[in-house]
Amino acid sequence: MPLTTFKATAHLQDGVQVKVKSRNFEVTIDEPRELGGMDTGMNPVELVLCALGACQSIVARVYARKFGIEFNDFWVEVEGDLDTDGFMNKSDVRRGYSDVRYHIHIDTDAPREKVEEFVDFIEKTCPVGDTIENPVNLKRGEIFIGSRV
Amino acid sequence: MPLTTFKATAHLQDGVQVKVKSRNFEVTIDEPRELGGMDTGMNPVELVLCALGACQSIVARVYARKFGIEFNDFWVEVEGDLDTDGFMNKSDVRRGYSDVRYHIHIDTDAPREKVEEFVDFIEKTCPVGDTIENPVNLKRGEIFIGSRV
């Protein structure tokens, strides 16, 4: 399935709670109390970091054999810096993340040089990493004004 | 809390299943069977679309009053085009999304011009939209090689 169109919907609930859905999977999104939410789920910018770590983990699993790397455990810590004054419309700073960093944890007997080569590959093969790091053509489609069907 | 560092972890499970966590919230990520998974959750690129729709929904809720817009229902359809030959390492295409589109559904009595102005504002104020549309400084931190603590 080379050129694929992935889809999702987001449906606003009470307050800033949102039910997001893709295929038959649903996740509850919300904001912590200090950002005006009811704290019933992670928030959208945390979800982006999760997507990155998950994507890197999947690339690691899929390509480990190709690199001759066996591991017992693989996890990623991801963090991103965002100035919330942008979202609060208090300043002209960019609205999204300026910087995102990740730390890879791998339990393996493979030598460090080989692991580094593997991580270089993960970095350049990860679809979410590319989506975050490089510009994407983001376009508004239709605006449907009317009652819920 | 202007400059804020958000955090998440992703922990690879069996196959390509990943448990992602931010604060005390956890979500299961996986791939559909045709992409080599067990289909126990949405995949990372679907999660990115969810993050975008959720973020736009939250901006809508927070700023509706400022625009004098009342609505009974707000939801967003998001879709993105990605060539999976990139991830499969079969071609030199970019690994991530080339295009992401969204359609806004709003149940309101407000006139269309006012709704369009509101949607323009949502577009330029949404942190995830900015993160996807514009380059982010993505950096690898440490690689920790060793046993699970």
PDB file of N, CA, C and O in Angstrom, chain B residues 66-137:
ATOM      1  N   LYS B  66     -14.295  34.704  22.822  1.00  0.00           N
ATOM      2  CA  LYS B  66     -13.608  35.886  22.298  1.00  0.00           C
ATOM      3  C   LYS B  66     -14.134  36.267  20.905  1.00  0.00           C
ATOM      4  O   LYS B  66     -14.168  37.442  20.545  1.00  0.00           O
ATOM      5  N   PHE B  67     -14.525  35.258  20.133  1.00  0.00           N
ATOM      6  CA  PHE B  67     -15.056  35.522  18.791  1.00  0.00           C
ATOM      7  C   PHE B  67     -16.579  35.640  18.785  1.00  0.00           C
ATOM      8  O   PHE B  67     -17.184  35.773  17.725  1.00  0.00           O
ATOM      9  N   GLY B  68     -17.189  35.569  19.968  1.00  0.00           N
ATOM     10  CA  GLY B  68     -18.643  35.663  20.062  1.00  0.00           C
ATOM     11  C   GLY B  68     -19.343  34.524  19.337  1.00  0.00           C
ATOM     12  O   GLY B  68     -20.432  34.695  18.790  1.00  0.00           O
ATOM     13  N   ILE B  69     -18.687  33.368  19.319  1.00  0.00           N
ATOM     14  CA  ILE B  69     -19.277  32.218  18.613  1.00  0.00           C
ATOM     15  C   ILE B  69     -19.752  31.180  19.627  1.00  0.00           C
ATOM     16  O   ILE B  69     -18.986  30.741  20.481  1.00  0.00           O
ATOM     17  N   GLU B  70     -21.031  30.832  19.516  1.00  0.00           N
ATOM     18  CA  GLU B  70     -21.552  29.726  20.335  1.00  0.00           C
ATOM     19  C   GLU B  70     -21.761  28.545  19.416  1.00  0.00           C
ATOM     20  O   GLU B  70     -22.271  28.704  18.310  1.00  0.00           O
ATOM     21  N   PHE B  71     -21.358  27.375  19.873  1.00  0.00           N
ATOM     22  CA  PHE B  71     -21.630  26.187  19.058  1.00  0.00           C
ATOM     23  C   PHE B  71     -22.120  25.043  19.941  1.00  0.00           C
ATOM     24  O   PHE B  71     -21.804  24.986  21.125  1.00  0.00           O
ATOM     25  N   ASN B  72     -22.923  24.166  19.329  1.00  0.00           N
ATOM     26  CA  ASN B  72     -23.445  22.993  20.032  1.00  0.00           C
ATOM     27  C   ASN B  72     -22.578  21.775  19.803  1.00  0.00           C
ATOM     28  O   ASN B  72     -22.654  20.806  20.545  1.00  0.00           O
ATOM     29  N   ASP B  73     -21.791  21.824  18.761  1.00  0.00           N
ATOM     30  CA  ASP B  73     -21.000  20.652  18.403  1.00  0.00           C
ATOM     31  C   ASP B  73     -19.821  21.126  17.562  1.00  0.00           C
ATOM     32  O   ASP B  73     -19.966  22.035  16.730  1.00  0.00           O
ATOM     33  N   PHE B  74     -18.665  20.508  17.788  1.00  0.00           N
ATOM     34  CA  PHE B  74     -17.459  20.852  17.027  1.00  0.00           C
ATOM     35  C   PHE B  74     -16.658  19.576  16.836  1.00  0.00           C
ATOM     36  O   PHE B  74     -16.304  18.907  17.802  1.00  0.00           O
ATOM     37  N   TRP B  75     -16.392  19.246  15.582  1.00  0.00           N
ATOM     38  CA  TRP B  75     -15.492  18.113  15.349  1.00  0.00           C
ATOM     39  C   TRP B  75     -14.686  18.312  14.080  1.00  0.00           C
ATOM     40  O   TRP B  75     -15.034  19.135  13.221  1.00  0.00           O
ATOM     41  N   VAL B  76     -13.573  17.605  14.017  1.00  0.00           N
ATOM     42  CA  VAL B  76     -12.610  17.782  12.935  1.00  0.00           C
ATOM     43  C   VAL B  76     -12.304  16.418  12.318  1.00  0.00           C
ATOM     44  O   VAL B  76     -12.112  15.443  13.031  1.00  0.00           O
ATOM     45  N   GLU B  77     -12.320  16.378  10.998  1.00  0.00           N
ATOM     46  CA  GLU B  77     -11.821  15.198  10.271  1.00  0.00           C
ATOM     47  C   GLU B  77     -10.424  15.541   9.773  1.00  0.00           C
ATOM     48  O   GLU B  77     -10.246  16.586   9.117  1.00  0.00           O
ATOM     49  N   VAL B  78      -9.471  14.673  10.021  1.00  0.00           N
ATOM     50  CA  VAL B  78      -8.093  14.933   9.593  1.00  0.00           C
ATOM     51  C   VAL B  78      -7.635  13.777   8.718  1.00  0.00           C
ATOM     52  O   VAL B  78      -7.945  12.618   9.006  1.00  0.00           O
ATOM     53  N   GLU B  79      -6.901  14.088   7.672  1.00  0.00           N
ATOM     54  CA  GLU B  79      -6.320  13.012   6.855  1.00  0.00           C
ATOM     55  C   GLU B  79      -4.940  13.426   6.375  1.00  0.00           C
ATOM     56  O   GLU B  79      -4.657  14.612   6.220  1.00  0.00           O
ATOM     57  N   GLY B  80      -4.090  12.441   6.197  1.00  0.00           N
ATOM     58  CA  GLY B  80      -2.722  12.738   5.780  1.00  0.00           C
ATOM     59  C   GLY B  80      -2.221  11.698   4.802  1.00  0.00           C
ATOM     60  O   GLY B  80      -2.542  10.512   4.920  1.00  0.00           O
ATOM     61  N   ASP B  81      -1.434  12.147   3.833  1.00  0.00           N
ATOM     62  CA  ASP B  81      -0.891  11.260   2.796  1.00  0.00           C
ATOM     63  C   ASP B  81       0.559  10.908   3.116  1.00  0.00           C
ATOM     64  O   ASP B  81       1.395  11.799   3.313  1.00  0.00           O
ATOM     65  N   LEU B  82       0.823   9.622   3.117  1.00  0.00           N
ATOM     66  CA  LEU B  82       2.161   9.141   3.455  1.00  0.00           C
ATOM     67  C   LEU B  82       2.492   7.956   2.548  1.00  0.00           C
ATOM     68  O   LEU B  82       1.682   7.043   2.390  1.00  0.00           O
ATOM     69  N   ASP B  83       3.658   8.000   1.965  1.00  0.00           N
ATOM     70  CA  ASP B  83       4.091   6.910   1.090  1.00  0.00           C
ATOM     71  C   ASP B  83       4.839   5.881   1.946  1.00  0.00           C
ATOM     72  O   ASP B  83       5.975   6.123   2.362  1.00  0.00           O
ATOM     73  N   THR B  84       4.194   4.743   2.199  1.00  0.00           N
ATOM     74  CA  THR B  84       4.792   3.749   3.105  1.00  0.00           C
ATOM     75  C   THR B  84       6.030   3.067   2.522  1.00  0.00           C
ATOM     76  O   THR B  84       6.752   2.387   3.239  1.00  0.00           O
ATOM     77  N   ASP B  85       6.313   3.285   1.234  1.00  0.00           N
ATOM     78  CA  ASP B  85       7.562   2.767   0.663  1.00  0.00           C
ATOM     79  C   ASP B  85       8.778   3.422   1.330  1.00  0.00           C
ATOM     80  O   ASP B  85       9.875   2.854   1.310  1.00  0.00           O
ATOM     81  N   GLY B  86       8.592   4.611   1.891  1.00  0.00           N
ATOM     82  CA  GLY B  86       9.688   5.279   2.608  1.00  0.00           C
ATOM     83  C   GLY B  86      10.059   4.499   3.847  1.00  0.00           C
ATOM     84  O   GLY B  86      11.209   4.088   4.037  1.00  0.00           O
ATOM     85  N   PHE B  87       9.075   4.239   4.679  1.00  0.00           N
ATOM     86  CA  PHE B  87       9.286   3.474   5.903  1.00  0.00           C
ATOM     87  C   PHE B  87       9.782   2.059   5.598  1.00  0.00           C
ATOM     88  O   PHE B  87      10.601   1.496   6.334  1.00  0.00           O
ATOM     89  N   MET B  88       9.305   1.493   4.489  1.00  0.00           N
ATOM     90  CA  MET B  88       9.726   0.147   4.103  1.00  0.00           C
ATOM     91  C   MET B  88      11.126   0.167   3.486  1.00  0.00           C
ATOM     92  O   MET B  88      11.649  -0.887   3.128  1.00  0.00           O
ATOM     93  N   ASN B  89      11.695   1.374   3.358  1.00  0.00           N
ATOM     94  CA  ASN B  89      13.052   1.530   2.823  1.00  0.00           C
ATOM     95  C   ASN B  89      13.157   1.033   1.376  1.00  0.00           C
ATOM     96  O   ASN B  89      14.209   0.589   0.940  1.00  0.00           O
ATOM     97  N   LYS B  90      12.047   1.127   0.660  1.00  0.00           N
ATOM     98  CA  LYS B  90      12.003   0.664  -0.730  1.00  0.00           C
ATOM     99  C   LYS B  90      12.202   1.798  -1.707  1.00  0.00           C
ATOM    100  O   LYS B  90      12.274   1.591  -2.914  1.00  0.00           O
ATOM    101  N   SER B  91      12.153   3.021  -1.223  1.00  0.00           N
ATOM    102  CA  SER B  91      12.231   4.167  -2.116  1.00  0.00           C
ATOM    103  C   SER B  91      12.790   5.361  -1.344  1.00  0.00           C
ATOM    104  O   SER B  91      12.830   5.354  -0.111  1.00  0.00           O
ATOM    105  N   ASP B  92      13.219   6.374  -2.093  1.00  0.00           N
ATOM    106  CA  ASP B  92      13.834   7.551  -1.477  1.00  0.00           C
ATOM    107  C   ASP B  92      12.833   8.644  -1.124  1.00  0.00           C
ATOM    108  O   ASP B  92      13.238   9.757  -0.773  1.00  0.00           O
ATOM    109  N   VAL B  93      11.536   8.360  -1.234  1.00  0.00           N
ATOM    110  CA  VAL B  93      10.518   9.355  -0.865  1.00  0.00           C
ATOM    111  C   VAL B  93      10.688   9.741   0.598  1.00  0.00           C
ATOM    112  O   VAL B  93      11.314   9.017   1.368  1.00  0.00           O
ATOM    113  N   ARG B  94      10.108  10.867   0.976  1.00  0.00           N
ATOM    114  CA  ARG B  94      10.205  11.251   2.376  1.00  0.00           C
ATOM    115  C   ARG B  94       9.473  10.220   3.240  1.00  0.00           C
ATOM    116  O   ARG B  94       8.505   9.598   2.801  1.00  0.00           O
ATOM    117  N   ARG B  95       9.902  10.064   4.468  1.00  0.00           N
ATOM    118  CA  ARG B  95       9.376   9.030   5.371  1.00  0.00           C
ATOM    119  C   ARG B  95       8.041   9.431   5.988  1.00  0.00           C
ATOM    120  O   ARG B  95       7.241   8.582   6.358  1.00  0.00           O
ATOM    121  N   GLY B  96       7.853  10.711   6.169  1.00  0.00           N
ATOM    122  CA  GLY B  96       6.663  11.170   6.889  1.00  0.00           C
ATOM    123  C   GLY B  96       5.559  11.636   5.953  1.00  0.00           C
ATOM    124  O   GLY B  96       5.539  11.328   4.757  1.00  0.00           O
ATOM    125  N   TYR B  97       4.632  12.396   6.512  1.00  0.00           N
ATOM    126  CA  TYR B  97       3.529  12.943   5.728  1.00  0.00           C
ATOM    127  C   TYR B  97       4.030  14.001   4.755  1.00  0.00           C
ATOM    128  O   TYR B  97       4.807  14.881   5.135  1.00  0.00           O
ATOM    129  N   SER B  98       3.550  13.932   3.517  1.00  0.00           N
ATOM    130  CA  SER B  98       3.786  15.042   2.586  1.00  0.00           C
ATOM    131  C   SER B  98       2.675  16.076   2.779  1.00  0.00           C
ATOM    132  O   SER B  98       2.925  17.274   2.810  1.00  0.00           O
ATOM    133  N   ASP B  99       1.423  15.614   2.924  1.00  0.00           N
ATOM    134  CA  ASP B  99       0.258  16.502   2.999  1.00  0.00           C
ATOM    135  C   ASP B  99      -0.661  16.080   4.132  1.00  0.00           C
ATOM    136  O   ASP B  99      -0.916  14.891   4.295  1.00  0.00           O
ATOM    137  N   VAL B 100      -1.156  17.054   4.845  1.00  0.00           N
ATOM    138  CA  VAL B 100      -2.176  16.811   5.872  1.00  0.00           C
ATOM    139  C   VAL B 100      -3.309  17.809   5.634  1.00  0.00           C
ATOM    140  O   VAL B 100      -3.063  19.001   5.411  1.00  0.00           O
ATOM    141  N   ARG B 101      -4.548  17.319   5.616  1.00  0.00           N
ATOM    142  CA  ARG B 101      -5.725  18.176   5.398  1.00  0.00           C
ATOM    143  C   ARG B 101      -6.710  17.993   6.549  1.00  0.00           C
ATOM    144  O   ARG B 101      -6.769  16.925   7.146  1.00  0.00           O
ATOM    145  N   TYR B 102      -7.481  19.044   6.805  1.00  0.00           N
ATOM    146  CA  TYR B 102      -8.497  18.880   7.846  1.00  0.00           C
ATOM    147  C   TYR B 102      -9.778  19.599   7.441  1.00  0.00           C
ATOM    148  O   TYR B 102      -9.760  20.620   6.754  1.00  0.00           O
ATOM    149  N   HIS B 103     -10.891  19.028   7.877  1.00  0.00           N
ATOM    150  CA  HIS B 103     -12.216  19.572   7.601  1.00  0.00           C
ATOM    151  C   HIS B 103     -12.884  19.836   8.937  1.00  0.00           C
ATOM    152  O   HIS B 103     -12.897  18.953   9.804  1.00  0.00           O
ATOM    153  N   ILE B 104     -13.404  21.031   9.092  1.00  0.00           N
ATOM    154  CA  ILE B 104     -14.020  21.435  10.362  1.00  0.00           C
ATOM    155  C   ILE B 104     -15.536  21.324  10.258  1.00  0.00           C
ATOM    156  O   ILE B 104     -16.124  21.788   9.281  1.00  0.00           O
ATOM    157  N   HIS B 105     -16.140  20.719  11.268  1.00  0.00           N
ATOM    158  CA  HIS B 105     -17.601  20.635  11.362  1.00  0.00           C
ATOM    159  C   HIS B 105     -18.025  21.419  12.589  1.00  0.00           C
ATOM    160  O   HIS B 105     -17.559  21.137  13.697  1.00  0.00           O
ATOM    161  N   ILE B 106     -18.911  22.368  12.398  1.00  0.00           N
ATOM    162  CA  ILE B 106     -19.346  23.177  13.532  1.00  0.00           C
ATOM    163  C   ILE B 106     -20.852  23.405  13.442  1.00  0.00           C
ATOM    164  O   ILE B 106     -21.372  23.740  12.381  1.00  0.00           O
ATOM    165  N   ASP B 107     -21.530  23.162  14.555  1.00  0.00           N
ATOM    166  CA  ASP B 107     -22.973  23.365  14.621  1.00  0.00           C
ATOM    167  C   ASP B 107     -23.210  24.699  15.334  1.00  0.00           C
ATOM    168  O   ASP B 107     -23.098  24.782  16.557  1.00  0.00           O
ATOM    169  N   THR B 108     -23.460  25.713  14.553  1.00  0.00           N
ATOM    170  CA  THR B 108     -23.590  27.071  15.106  1.00  0.00           C
ATOM    171  C   THR B 108     -24.555  27.897  14.255  1.00  0.00           C
ATOM    172  O   THR B 108     -24.753  27.595  13.071  1.00  0.00           O
ATOM    173  N   ASP B 109     -25.105  28.940  14.877  1.00  0.00           N
ATOM    174  CA  ASP B 109     -25.938  29.880  14.124  1.00  0.00           C
ATOM    175  C   ASP B 109     -25.124  31.075  13.619  1.00  0.00           C
ATOM    176  O   ASP B 109     -25.667  31.958  12.950  1.00  0.00           O
ATOM    177  N   ALA B 110     -23.847  31.111  13.952  1.00  0.00           N
ATOM    178  CA  ALA B 110     -23.012  32.251  13.538  1.00  0.00           C
ATOM    179  C   ALA B 110     -22.901  32.287  12.010  1.00  0.00           C
ATOM    180  O   ALA B 110     -22.906  31.247  11.350  1.00  0.00           O
ATOM    181  N   PRO B 111     -22.821  33.498  11.435  1.00  0.00           N
ATOM    182  CA  PRO B 111     -22.676  33.613   9.973  1.00  0.00           C
ATOM    183  C   PRO B 111     -21.331  33.054   9.487  1.00  0.00           C
ATOM    184  O   PRO B 111     -20.342  33.076  10.212  1.00  0.00           O
ATOM    185  N   ARG B 112     -21.318  32.566   8.246  1.00  0.00           N
ATOM    186  CA  ARG B 112     -20.123  31.922   7.684  1.00  0.00           C
ATOM    187  C   ARG B 112     -18.868  32.798   7.766  1.00  0.00           C
ATOM    188  O   ARG B 112     -17.785  32.297   8.083  1.00  0.00           O
ATOM    189  N   GLU B 113     -18.980  34.114   7.508  1.00  0.00           N
ATOM    190  CA  GLU B 113     -17.784  34.970   7.526  1.00  0.00           C
ATOM    191  C   GLU B 113     -17.136  34.949   8.910  1.00  0.00           C
ATOM    192  O   GLU B 113     -15.915  34.931   9.049  1.00  0.00           O
ATOM    193  N   LYS B 114     -17.988  34.951   9.930  1.00  0.00           N
ATOM    194  CA  LYS B 114     -17.496  34.961  11.295  1.00  0.00           C
ATOM    195  C   LYS B 114     -16.837  33.610  11.635  1.00  0.00           C
ATOM    196  O   LYS B 114     -15.813  33.568  12.299  1.00  0.00           O
ATOM    197  N   VAL B 115     -17.456  32.539  11.158  1.00  0.00           N
ATOM    198  CA  VAL B 115     -16.893  31.201  11.385  1.00  0.00           C
ATOM    199  C   VAL B 115     -15.534  31.089  10.686  1.00  0.00           C
ATOM    200  O   VAL B 115     -14.577  30.556  11.241  1.00  0.00           O
ATOM    201  N   GLU B 116     -15.441  31.638   9.487  1.00  0.00           N
ATOM    202  CA  GLU B 116     -14.167  31.552   8.749  1.00  0.00           C
ATOM    203  C   GLU B 116     -13.054  32.319   9.454  1.00  0.00           C
ATOM    204  O   GLU B 116     -11.909  31.864   9.499  1.00  0.00           O
ATOM    205  N   GLU B 117     -13.405  33.442   9.993  1.00  0.00           N
ATOM    206  CA  GLU B 117     -12.434  34.248  10.757  1.00  0.00           C
ATOM    207  C   GLU B 117     -11.969  33.454  11.996  1.00  0.00           C
ATOM    208  O   GLU B 117     -10.783  33.432  12.344  1.00  0.00           O
ATOM    209  N   PHE B 118     -12.914  32.808  12.637  1.00  0.00           N
ATOM    210  CA  PHE B 118     -12.632  31.961  13.804  1.00  0.00           C
ATOM    211  C   PHE B 118     -11.709  30.798  13.408  1.00  0.00           C
ATOM    212  O   PHE B 118     -10.710  30.517  14.101  1.00  0.00           O
ATOM    213  N   VAL B 119     -11.990  30.166  12.293  1.00  0.00           N
ATOM    214  CA  VAL B 119     -11.173  29.033  11.852  1.00  0.00           C
ATOM    215  C   VAL B 119      -9.766  29.503  11.447  1.00  0.00           C
ATOM    216  O   VAL B 119      -8.772  28.822  11.726  1.00  0.00           O
ATOM    217  N   ASP B 120      -9.669  30.685  10.840  1.00  0.00           N
ATOM    218  CA  ASP B 120      -8.343  31.259  10.548  1.00  0.00           C
ATOM    219  C   ASP B 120      -7.527  31.388  11.830  1.00  0.00           C
ATOM    220  O   ASP B 120      -6.326  31.092  11.862  1.00  0.00           O
ATOM    221  N   PHE B 121      -8.195  31.850  12.865  1.00  0.00           N
ATOM    222  CA  PHE B 121      -7.515  32.033  14.146  1.00  0.00           C
ATOM    223  C   PHE B 121      -7.090  30.684  14.730  1.00  0.00           C
ATOM    224  O   PHE B 121      -5.963  30.537  15.228  1.00  0.00           O
ATOM    225  N   ILE B 122      -7.987  29.703  14.686  1.00  0.00           N
ATOM    226  CA  ILE B 122      -7.666  28.353  15.198  1.00  0.00           C
ATOM    227  C   ILE B 122      -6.409  27.838  14.494  1.00  0.00           C
ATOM    228  O   ILE B 122      -5.474  27.336  15.113  1.00  0.00           O
ATOM    229  N   GLU B 123      -6.413  28.005  13.165  1.00  0.00           N
ATOM    230  CA  GLU B 123      -5.306  27.541  12.339  1.00  0.00           C
ATOM    231  C   GLU B 123      -3.970  28.135  12.786  1.00  0.00           C
ATOM    232  O   GLU B 123      -2.985  27.427  12.914  1.00  0.00           O
ATOM    233  N   LYS B 124      -3.961  29.421  13.048  1.00  0.00           N
ATOM    234  CA  LYS B 124      -2.665  30.031  13.365  1.00  0.00           C
ATOM    235  C   LYS B 124      -2.300  29.949  14.849  1.00  0.00           C
ATOM    236  O   LYS B 124      -1.174  30.278  15.224  1.00  0.00           O
ATOM    237  N   THR B 125      -3.226  29.468  15.682  1.00  0.00           N
ATOM    238  CA  THR B 125      -2.973  29.416  17.127  1.00  0.00           C
ATOM    239  C   THR B 125      -2.722  27.981  17.621  1.00  0.00           C
ATOM    240  O   THR B 125      -2.306  27.778  18.751  1.00  0.00           O
ATOM    241  N   CYS B 126      -2.937  27.010  16.783  1.00  0.00           N
ATOM    242  CA  CYS B 126      -2.863  25.604  17.198  1.00  0.00           C
ATOM    243  C   CYS B 126      -1.403  25.126  17.300  1.00  0.00           C
ATOM    244  O   CYS B 126      -0.695  25.058  16.293  1.00  0.00           O
ATOM    245  N   PRO B 127      -0.936  24.764  18.481  1.00  0.00           N
ATOM    246  CA  PRO B 127       0.456  24.333  18.655  1.00  0.00           C
ATOM    247  C   PRO B 127       0.825  23.084  17.834  1.00  0.00           C
ATOM    248  O   PRO B 127       1.933  23.015  17.290  1.00  0.00           O
ATOM    249  N   VAL B 128      -0.085  22.132  17.717  1.00  0.00           N
ATOM    250  CA  VAL B 128       0.272  20.929  16.946  1.00  0.00           C
ATOM    251  C   VAL B 128       0.325  21.257  15.454  1.00  0.00           C
ATOM    252  O   VAL B 128       1.189  20.759  14.736  1.00  0.00           O
ATOM    253  N   GLY B 129      -0.577  22.117  14.988  1.00  0.00           N
ATOM    254  CA  GLY B 129      -0.543  22.540  13.588  1.00  0.00           C
ATOM    255  C   GLY B 129       0.803  23.167  13.241  1.00  0.00           C
ATOM    256  O   GLY B 129       1.431  22.819  12.234  1.00  0.00           O
ATOM    257  N   ASP B 130       1.271  24.060  14.098  1.00  0.00           N
ATOM    258  CA  ASP B 130       2.571  24.706  13.873  1.00  0.00           C
ATOM    259  C   ASP B 130       3.702  23.677  13.898  1.00  0.00           C
ATOM    260  O   ASP B 130       4.630  23.730  13.081  1.00  0.00           O
ATOM    261  N   THR B 131       3.615  22.729  14.819  1.00  0.00           N
ATOM    262  CA  THR B 131       4.659  21.696  14.950  1.00  0.00           C
ATOM    263  C   THR B 131       4.765  20.845  13.681  1.00  0.00           C
ATOM    264  O   THR B 131       5.861  20.468  13.259  1.00  0.00           O
ATOM    265  N   ILE B 132       3.619  20.562  13.079  1.00  0.00           N
ATOM    266  CA  ILE B 132       3.606  19.736  11.861  1.00  0.00           C
ATOM    267  C   ILE B 132       4.006  20.552  10.632  1.00  0.00           C
ATOM    268  O   ILE B 132       4.780  20.107   9.786  1.00  0.00           O
ATOM    269  N   GLU B 133       3.462  21.751  10.550  1.00  0.00           N
ATOM    270  CA  GLU B 133       3.638  22.551   9.330  1.00  0.00           C
ATOM    271  C   GLU B 133       5.053  23.108   9.179  1.00  0.00           C
ATOM    272  O   GLU B 133       5.559  23.230   8.069  1.00  0.00           O
ATOM    273  N   ASN B 134       5.666  23.471  10.292  1.00  0.00           N
ATOM    274  CA  ASN B 134       6.956  24.157  10.242  1.00  0.00           C
ATOM    275  C   ASN B 134       8.068  23.305  10.847  1.00  0.00           C
ATOM    276  O   ASN B 134       7.806  22.443  11.678  1.00  0.00           O
ATOM    277  N   PRO B 135       9.327  23.559  10.447  1.00  0.00           N
ATOM    278  CA  PRO B 135      10.433  22.734  10.937  1.00  0.00           C
ATOM    279  C   PRO B 135      10.599  22.850  12.458  1.00  0.00           C
ATOM    280  O   PRO B 135      10.428  23.922  13.028  1.00  0.00           O
ATOM    281  N   VAL B 136      10.915  21.749  13.081  1.00  0.00           N
ATOM    282  CA  VAL B 136      11.222  21.696  14.514  1.00  0.00           C
ATOM    283  C   VAL B 136      12.654  21.177  14.636  1.00  0.00           C
ATOM    284  O   VAL B 136      13.083  20.318  13.875  1.00  0.00           O
ATOM    285  N   ASN B 137      13.367  21.729  15.590  1.00  0.00           N
ATOM    286  CA  ASN B 137      14.731  21.305  15.852  1.00  0.00           C
ATOM    287  C   ASN B 137      14.701  19.969  16.621  1.00  0.00           C
ATOM    288  O   ASN B 137      14.550  19.963  17.835  1.00  0.00           O
TER     289      ASN B 137
END
